[in-house]
Short mmCIF file of C-alpha atoms and ligand atoms in Angstrom, two decimals:
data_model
loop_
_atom_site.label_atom_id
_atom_site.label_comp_id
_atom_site.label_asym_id
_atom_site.label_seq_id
_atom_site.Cartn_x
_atom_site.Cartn_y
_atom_site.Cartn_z
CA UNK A 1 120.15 149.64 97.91
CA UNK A 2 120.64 146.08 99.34
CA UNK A 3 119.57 142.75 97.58
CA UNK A 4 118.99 140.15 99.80
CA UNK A 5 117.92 136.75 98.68
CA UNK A 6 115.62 134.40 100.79
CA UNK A 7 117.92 131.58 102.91
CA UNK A 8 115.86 128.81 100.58
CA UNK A 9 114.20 129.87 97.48
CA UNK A 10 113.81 128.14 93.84
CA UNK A 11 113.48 124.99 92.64
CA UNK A 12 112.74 122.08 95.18
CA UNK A 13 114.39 118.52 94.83
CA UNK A 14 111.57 117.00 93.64
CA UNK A 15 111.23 119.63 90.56
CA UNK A 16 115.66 119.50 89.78
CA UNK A 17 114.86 116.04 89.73
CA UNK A 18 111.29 115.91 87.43
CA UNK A 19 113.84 117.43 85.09
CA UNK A 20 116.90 115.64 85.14
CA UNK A 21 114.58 112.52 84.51
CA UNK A 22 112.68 114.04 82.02
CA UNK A 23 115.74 115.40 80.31
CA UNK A 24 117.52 112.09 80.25
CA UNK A 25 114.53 110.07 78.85
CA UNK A 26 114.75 112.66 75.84
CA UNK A 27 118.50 112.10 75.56
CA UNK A 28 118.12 108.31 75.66
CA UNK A 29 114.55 107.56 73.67
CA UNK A 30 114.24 111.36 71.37
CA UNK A 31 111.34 113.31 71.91
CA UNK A 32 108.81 112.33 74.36
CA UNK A 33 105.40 114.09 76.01
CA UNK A 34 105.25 115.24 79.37
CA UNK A 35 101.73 114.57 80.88
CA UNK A 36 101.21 118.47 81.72
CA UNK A 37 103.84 121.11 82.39
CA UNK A 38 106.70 119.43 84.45
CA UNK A 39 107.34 122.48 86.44
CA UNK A 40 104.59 125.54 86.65
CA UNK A 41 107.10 128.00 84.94
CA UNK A 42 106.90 129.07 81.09
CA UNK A 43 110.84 129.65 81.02
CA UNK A 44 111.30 125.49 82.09
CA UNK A 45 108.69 124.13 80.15
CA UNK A 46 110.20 126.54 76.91
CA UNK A 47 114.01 125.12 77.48
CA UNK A 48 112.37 121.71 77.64
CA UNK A 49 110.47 122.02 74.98
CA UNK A 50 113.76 122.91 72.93
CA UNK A 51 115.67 119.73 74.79
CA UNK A 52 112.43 117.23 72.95
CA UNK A 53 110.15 117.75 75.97
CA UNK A 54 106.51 118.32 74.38
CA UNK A 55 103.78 119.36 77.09
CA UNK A 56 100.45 116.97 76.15
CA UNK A 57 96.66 117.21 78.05
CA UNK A 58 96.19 113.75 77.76
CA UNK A 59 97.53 110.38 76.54
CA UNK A 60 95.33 110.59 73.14
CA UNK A 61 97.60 113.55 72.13
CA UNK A 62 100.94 111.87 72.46
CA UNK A 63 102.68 110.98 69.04
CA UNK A 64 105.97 110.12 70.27
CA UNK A 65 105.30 106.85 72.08
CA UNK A 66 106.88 108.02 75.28
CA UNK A 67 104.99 109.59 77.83
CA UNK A 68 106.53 111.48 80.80
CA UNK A 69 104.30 111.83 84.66
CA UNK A 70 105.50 114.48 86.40
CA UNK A 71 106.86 115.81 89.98
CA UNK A 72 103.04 115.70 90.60
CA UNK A 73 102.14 112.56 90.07
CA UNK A 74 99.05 110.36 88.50
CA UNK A 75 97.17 107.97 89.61
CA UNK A 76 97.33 104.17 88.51
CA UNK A 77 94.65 104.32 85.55
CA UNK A 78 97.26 106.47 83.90
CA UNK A 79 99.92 103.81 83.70
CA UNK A 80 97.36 100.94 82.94
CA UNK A 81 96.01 103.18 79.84
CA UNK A 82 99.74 103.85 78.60
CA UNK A 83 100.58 100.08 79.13
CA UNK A 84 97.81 99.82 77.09
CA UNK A 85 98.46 101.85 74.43
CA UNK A 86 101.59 100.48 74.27
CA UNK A 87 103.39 103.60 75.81
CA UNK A 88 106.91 103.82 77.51
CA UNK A 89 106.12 105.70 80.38
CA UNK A 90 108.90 107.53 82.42
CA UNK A 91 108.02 108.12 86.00
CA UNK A 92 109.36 111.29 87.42
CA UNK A 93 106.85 111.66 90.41
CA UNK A 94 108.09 113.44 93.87
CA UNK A 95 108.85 111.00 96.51
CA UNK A 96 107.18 112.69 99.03
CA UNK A 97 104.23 112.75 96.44
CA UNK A 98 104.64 109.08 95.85
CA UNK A 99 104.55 108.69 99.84
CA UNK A 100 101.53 110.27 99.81
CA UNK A 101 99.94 108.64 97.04
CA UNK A 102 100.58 105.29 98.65
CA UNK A 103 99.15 107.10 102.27
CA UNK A 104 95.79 107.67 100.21
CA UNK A 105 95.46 103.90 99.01
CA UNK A 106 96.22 102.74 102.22
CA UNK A 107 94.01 104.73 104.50
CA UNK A 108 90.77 103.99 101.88
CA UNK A 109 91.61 100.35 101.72
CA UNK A 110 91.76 100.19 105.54
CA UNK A 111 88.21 101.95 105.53
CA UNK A 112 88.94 105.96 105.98
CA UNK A 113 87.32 108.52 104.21
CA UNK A 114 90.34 110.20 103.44
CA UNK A 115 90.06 114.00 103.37
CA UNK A 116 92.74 116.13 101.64
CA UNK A 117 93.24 120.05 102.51
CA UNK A 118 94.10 120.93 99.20
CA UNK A 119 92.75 122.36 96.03
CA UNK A 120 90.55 119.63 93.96
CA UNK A 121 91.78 121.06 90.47
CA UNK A 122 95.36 120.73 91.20
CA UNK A 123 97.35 118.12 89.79
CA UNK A 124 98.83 116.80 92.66
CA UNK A 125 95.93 116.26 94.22
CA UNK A 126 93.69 114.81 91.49
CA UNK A 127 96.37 112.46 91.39
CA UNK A 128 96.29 111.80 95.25
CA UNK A 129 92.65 111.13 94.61
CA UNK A 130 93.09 108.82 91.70
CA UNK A 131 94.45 106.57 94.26
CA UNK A 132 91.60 106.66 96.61
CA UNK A 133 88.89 104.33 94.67
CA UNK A 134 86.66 107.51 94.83
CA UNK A 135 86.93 107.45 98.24
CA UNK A 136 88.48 110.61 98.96
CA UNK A 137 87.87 114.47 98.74
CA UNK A 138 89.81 117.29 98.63
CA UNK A 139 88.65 120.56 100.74
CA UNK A 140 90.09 123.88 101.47
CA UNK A 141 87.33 124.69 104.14
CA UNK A 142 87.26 122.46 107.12
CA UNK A 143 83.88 123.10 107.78
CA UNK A 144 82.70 122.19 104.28
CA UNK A 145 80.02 119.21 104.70
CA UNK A 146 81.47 115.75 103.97
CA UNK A 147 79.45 112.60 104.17
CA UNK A 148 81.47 109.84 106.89
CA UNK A 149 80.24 106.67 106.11
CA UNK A 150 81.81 104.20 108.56
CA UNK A 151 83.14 107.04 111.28
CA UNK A 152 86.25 106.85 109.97
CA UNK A 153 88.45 109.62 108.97
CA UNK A 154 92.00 110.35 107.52
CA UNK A 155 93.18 114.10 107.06
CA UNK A 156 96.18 114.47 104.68
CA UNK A 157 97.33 117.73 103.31
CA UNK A 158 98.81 119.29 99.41
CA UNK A 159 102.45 118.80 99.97
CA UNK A 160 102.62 122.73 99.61
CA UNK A 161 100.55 123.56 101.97
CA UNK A 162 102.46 125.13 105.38
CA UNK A 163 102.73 122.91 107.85
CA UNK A 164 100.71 126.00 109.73
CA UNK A 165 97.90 126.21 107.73
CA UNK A 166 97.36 122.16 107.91
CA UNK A 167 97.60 122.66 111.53
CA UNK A 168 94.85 125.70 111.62
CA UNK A 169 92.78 123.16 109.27
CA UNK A 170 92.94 120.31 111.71
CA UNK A 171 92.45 121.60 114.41
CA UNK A 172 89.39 123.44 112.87
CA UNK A 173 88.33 120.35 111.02
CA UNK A 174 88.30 118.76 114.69
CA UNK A 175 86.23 121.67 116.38
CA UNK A 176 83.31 121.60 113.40
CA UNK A 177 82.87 117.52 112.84
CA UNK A 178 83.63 116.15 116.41
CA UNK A 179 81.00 113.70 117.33
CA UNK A 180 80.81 112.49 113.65
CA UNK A 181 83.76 110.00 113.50
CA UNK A 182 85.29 107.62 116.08
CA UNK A 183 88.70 107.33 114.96
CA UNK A 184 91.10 110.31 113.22
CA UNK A 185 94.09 109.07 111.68
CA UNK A 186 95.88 112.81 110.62
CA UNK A 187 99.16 111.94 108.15
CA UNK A 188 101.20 115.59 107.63
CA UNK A 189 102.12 115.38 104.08
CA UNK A 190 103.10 118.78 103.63
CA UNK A 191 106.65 119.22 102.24
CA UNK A 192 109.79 120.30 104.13
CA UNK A 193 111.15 122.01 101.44
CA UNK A 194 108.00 124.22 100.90
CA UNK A 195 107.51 124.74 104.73
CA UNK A 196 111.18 125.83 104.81
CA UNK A 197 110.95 128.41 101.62
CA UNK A 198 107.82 129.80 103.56
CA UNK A 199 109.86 130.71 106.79
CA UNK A 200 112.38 132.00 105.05
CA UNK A 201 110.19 134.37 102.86
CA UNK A 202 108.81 135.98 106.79
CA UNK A 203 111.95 136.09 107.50
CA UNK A 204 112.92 138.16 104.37
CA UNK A 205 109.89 140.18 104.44
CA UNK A 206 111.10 141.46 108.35
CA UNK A 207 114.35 142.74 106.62
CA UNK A 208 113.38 144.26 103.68
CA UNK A 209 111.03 147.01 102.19
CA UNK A 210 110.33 145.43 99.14
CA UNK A 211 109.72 142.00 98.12
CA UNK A 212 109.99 140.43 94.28
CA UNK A 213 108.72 136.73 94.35
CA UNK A 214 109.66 135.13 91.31
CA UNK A 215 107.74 132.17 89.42
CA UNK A 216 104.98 131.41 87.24
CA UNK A 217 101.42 133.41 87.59
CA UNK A 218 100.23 129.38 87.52
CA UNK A 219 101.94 127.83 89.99
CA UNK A 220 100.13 127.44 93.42
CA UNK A 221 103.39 127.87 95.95
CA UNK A 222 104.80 131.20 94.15
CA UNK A 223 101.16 132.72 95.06
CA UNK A 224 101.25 131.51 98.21
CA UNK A 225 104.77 133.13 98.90
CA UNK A 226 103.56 136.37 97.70
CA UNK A 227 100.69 135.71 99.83
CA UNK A 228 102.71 135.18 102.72
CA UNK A 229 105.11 138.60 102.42
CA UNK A 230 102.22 140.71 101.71
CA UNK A 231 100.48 139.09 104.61
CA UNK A 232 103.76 140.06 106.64
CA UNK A 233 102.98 144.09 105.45
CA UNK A 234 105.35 144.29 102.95
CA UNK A 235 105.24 145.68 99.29
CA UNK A 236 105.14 142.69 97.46
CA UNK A 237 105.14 142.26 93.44
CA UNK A 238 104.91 138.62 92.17
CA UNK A 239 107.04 138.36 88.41
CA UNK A 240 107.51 135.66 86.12
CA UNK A 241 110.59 137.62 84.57
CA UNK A 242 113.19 140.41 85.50
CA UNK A 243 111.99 142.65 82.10
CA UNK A 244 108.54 143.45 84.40
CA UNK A 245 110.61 145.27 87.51
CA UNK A 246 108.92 148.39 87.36
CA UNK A 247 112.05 151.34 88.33
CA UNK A 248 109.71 153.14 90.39
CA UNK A 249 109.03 150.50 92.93
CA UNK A 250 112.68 150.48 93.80
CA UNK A 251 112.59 154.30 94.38
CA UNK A 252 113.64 155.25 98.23
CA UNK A 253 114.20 151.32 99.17
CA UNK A 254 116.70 150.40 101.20
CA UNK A 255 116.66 146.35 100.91
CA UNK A 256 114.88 144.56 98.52
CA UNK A 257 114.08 140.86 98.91
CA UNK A 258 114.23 138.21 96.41
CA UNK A 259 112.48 134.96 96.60
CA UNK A 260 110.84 132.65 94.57
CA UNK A 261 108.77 129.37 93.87
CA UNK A 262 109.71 125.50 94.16
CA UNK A 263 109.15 125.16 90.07
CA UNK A 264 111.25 128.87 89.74
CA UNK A 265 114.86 128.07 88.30
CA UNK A 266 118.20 130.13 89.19
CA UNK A 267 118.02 131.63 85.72
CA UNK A 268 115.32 133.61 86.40
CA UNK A 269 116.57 134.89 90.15
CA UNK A 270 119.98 135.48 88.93
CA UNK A 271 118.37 137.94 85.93
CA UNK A 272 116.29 139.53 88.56
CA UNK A 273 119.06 140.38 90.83
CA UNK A 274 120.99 141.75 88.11
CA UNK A 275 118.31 143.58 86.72
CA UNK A 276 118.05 145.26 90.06
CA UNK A 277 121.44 145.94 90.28
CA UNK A 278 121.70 147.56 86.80
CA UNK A 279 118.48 149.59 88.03
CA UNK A 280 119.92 150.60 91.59
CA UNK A 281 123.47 151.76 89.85
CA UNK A 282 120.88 154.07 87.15
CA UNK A 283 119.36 155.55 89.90
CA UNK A 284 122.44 156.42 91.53
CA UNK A 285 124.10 158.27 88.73
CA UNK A 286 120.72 159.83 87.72
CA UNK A 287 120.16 161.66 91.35
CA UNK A 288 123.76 162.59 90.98
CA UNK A 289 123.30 164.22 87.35
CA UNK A 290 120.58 166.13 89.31
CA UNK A 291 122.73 166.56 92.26
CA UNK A 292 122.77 170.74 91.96
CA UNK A 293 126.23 171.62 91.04
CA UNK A 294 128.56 173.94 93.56
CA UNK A 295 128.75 177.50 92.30
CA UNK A 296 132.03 177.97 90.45
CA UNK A 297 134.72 179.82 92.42
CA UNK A 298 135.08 183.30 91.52
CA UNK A 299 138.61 184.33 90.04
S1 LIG B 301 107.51 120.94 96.57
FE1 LIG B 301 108.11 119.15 97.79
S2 LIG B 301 106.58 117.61 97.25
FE2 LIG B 301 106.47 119.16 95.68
S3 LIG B 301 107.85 118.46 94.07
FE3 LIG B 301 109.03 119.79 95.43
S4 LIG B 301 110.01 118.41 96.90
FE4 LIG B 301 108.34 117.30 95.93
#
């Protein structure tokens, strides 16, 4: 059995470096609270959590005077309510979040309703929002009804969105609402580095009969990348650790692919190719135990 892992898979830049500043403001100022989970991934959030990283809802629950924003991002009121609390606040927000953070103010303060294809509830884009005045809206339907006060309208997308599926929303967005605005200002904010583990997780599913797709059952991208290899007709199972491989999905495979989500670290896709390789080499000597044994020659 082959192992083949997807050409880019794992943790993005924006997530290696969430950490490294997160990690470094715990070295420098002791324990501090991260604003929600720095990366969606249980095994991170655990070794941070061992390093002085504490995972806290909301500013009221921080005790260590230090509070941490994400890869995600927040929007302004968070950083005016820590200033006023008398927080240190460490800023580890994406750049290509930030970019689109400052897109959002932008486009409301030159008079757009700014429309984001994205889910509402997910950090990143309640913080996109929160820069918006109130003046924005997330959507995952482009034909969802949206009120267009001054026929105005910006389109910006989740940075892990494919740049694809933004397209397909656009362009459907367009066809449904036509007639409604007079000027479309369209900014693609997806991310390169998601766009580019996508391809390479098609690509992966072409080759191989099996697909693992490694991350946390909470975070957005490693769905979608399961989506996207079960979408391309493969056998896809979607892990958070090496201890679920099930031996009987490997049985009769002749490549199985390994990929996994921005916020997935190379801990857990080194353990799940080993895992597979321990399980591949017992189900090699098991079929030859079984292998029936040649008749001893008679003497
Ligand atoms: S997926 Fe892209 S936008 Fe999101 S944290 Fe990673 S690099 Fe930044």
């Amino acid at each position: 059995m082959k192992i083949k892992k997807a050409s880019a898979l794992g943790f993005c830049f924006g997530v290696r470096r969430a950490i490294e500043v997160v990690e470094s403001g715990a070295e420098e100022y002791g324990p501090i609270d991260s604003l929600g989970s720095v990366v969606h991934n249980p095994v991170v959030v655990d070794k941070l959590d061992n390093k002085g990283v504490r995972v806290v809802q909301g500013l009221e629950q921080v005790e260590s005077g230090t509070i941490a924003v994400t890869a995600h991002g927040r929007g302004p009121q968070i950083v005016d309510e820590a200033s006023r609390r008398g927080l240190r606040l460490i800023d580890a927000t994406c750049p290509i979040v930030r970019k689109s953070q400052k897109a959002a103010q932008k486009l409301v303060h030159d008079g757009f309703k700014l429309i984001i294809y994205g889910e509402e509830d997910h950090p990143e884009v309640r913080g996109v929002l929160a820069w918006t005045d109130g003046k924005g809206v997330a959507i995952l339907d482009p034909e969802s009804s949206i009120d267009i006060p001054r026929r105005k309208v910006a389109l910006l997308s989740q940075t892990t969105k494919s740049e694809e599926s933004f397209a397909e929303f656009v362009a459907r967005f367009v066809a449904h609402n036509i007639g409604r605005f007079n000027e479309l200002r369209i900014i693609n904010t997806t991310c390169p580095e998601t766009d580019e583990r996508y391809h390479a997780a098609r690509e992966l599913a072409a080759e191989s009969d099996l697909i693992l797709v490694v991350g946390g059952r909470n975070s957005a991208n490693t769905r979608k990348l399961a989506q996207t290899c079960a979408g391309a007709g493969v056998e896809t199972h979607h892990i958070e650790t090496a201890g679920e491989i099930e031996p009987a999905w490997l049985q009769g495979r002749e490549v199985v692919g390994v990929t996994a989500g921005a916020s997935t670290p190379d801990e857990s896709i080194d353990e799940v190719v080993r895992r597979l390789r321990e399980l591949d080499r017992q189900g090699k000597s098991e079929r030859r135990r079984r292998r029936p044994q040649p008749a001893a020659a008679a003497t």
